[in-house]
Amino acid sequence: MPVVQRKRGKEKEPEKIDQNGVESKSEENKEKKGKPGSSSKKGISSASKISKAKDIEGVQILPRIAIAVALIAGFVCARDFFLEWYLEESGESTFASVSETIPRRYMDVKCSNDYGKQFKDCVPKKCGRIVMDGVVSLEEATHLVKLAKKGMKHGKPSGGPTILDLHTGALTYEDKFVNIYTIAKKLGKGALFKKEDFDIYRQVKNKVHNTIAREFNINKDKLYLTKPTFFSRMKAKPAKTIHDEYWHQHVDKKTYGSFYYTSLLYLSDYSRNFTGGRFVFVDKASNHTVEPKTGRLSFFTSGSENVHFVEKVTKGTRFAITISFTCEKKFAIADPSLENNNS
């Protein structure tokens, strides 16, 4: 019988039988089955890894969500805290910026008890503050500031502000007032003021008068121009007397008595012509500031609902005109004119 040649290699260990007669696999087979490379073990191992990864991913995503929620909540709290702190520190918001052109902006405020029950056709039915650009033209405003400068060059302020009242002729001179029309007479008729100056002044006053009556829905014929109505020039000069301290909070109705409606026409630009000098309404939650702009009209009811002040001018020169109105005919004043003052 032919002999079958076998390939030499590692000889297979004989299978062993345990004491119970059950065959015991060789150590080599055990090792092969125990190796991770085997197909069955590999499939089980991969599935196990995927399952564990999903479990880990599910566990890990929960803390991530919690962290994200905490961060968002922290940001909201920080934002609210910062805004509250900012309002407390700055205590203001800008009602009208010099960079804006404002056709009309209105803020309603609750009326005070300063007006009484008389003059029903004139007293405020609603109270508030309004800013409008465009009621007065730039040409009109430019003419008025030139008029103010012509008169004020004959004054001599002791402190920061110079006042020129064309109705009474009062002009600041050191710690008192002199009469601008007395000065004008000495200069000769027409040397200081011209008829056109008073025509434009009256034209602007009438525009303001009509606008206030319309916006506050009152009878124009029951609303009268009153004193003091005046030009003001403010510079960064230290105050010498209490009359120079224009920056104190006040209420026009209580300060002047005759005021029911106050208006300011600005004749220079905040930031460009001067710094400081903003008009500030004092409110409980946050003050509201008006930044002056040439030709800008700001007007408001004159009672305690509109406490206000003007910031100190820190640089440059600020020009404006205050035009005030009353409901009481006994406090009415006439328009200034070249003829009436013989100037």
PDB file of C-alpha atoms in Angstrom, residues 16-24:
ATOM      1  CA  LYS A  16      -8.195  14.096  25.371  1.00  0.00           C
ATOM      2  CA  ILE A  17     -11.155  12.572  27.110  1.00  0.00           C
ATOM      3  CA  ASP A  18     -11.985  13.725  30.511  1.00  0.00           C
ATOM      4  CA  GLN A  19     -13.008  11.557  33.326  1.00  0.00           C
ATOM      5  CA  ASN A  20     -16.657  11.760  32.258  1.00  0.00           C
ATOM      6  CA  GLY A  21     -15.868  10.501  28.784  1.00  0.00           C
ATOM      7  CA  VAL A  22     -16.357  13.867  27.096  1.00  0.00           C
ATOM      8  CA  GLU A  23     -13.851  14.886  24.559  1.00  0.00           C
ATOM      9  CA  SER A  24     -11.747  17.837  25.516  1.00  0.00           C
TER      10      SER A  24
END
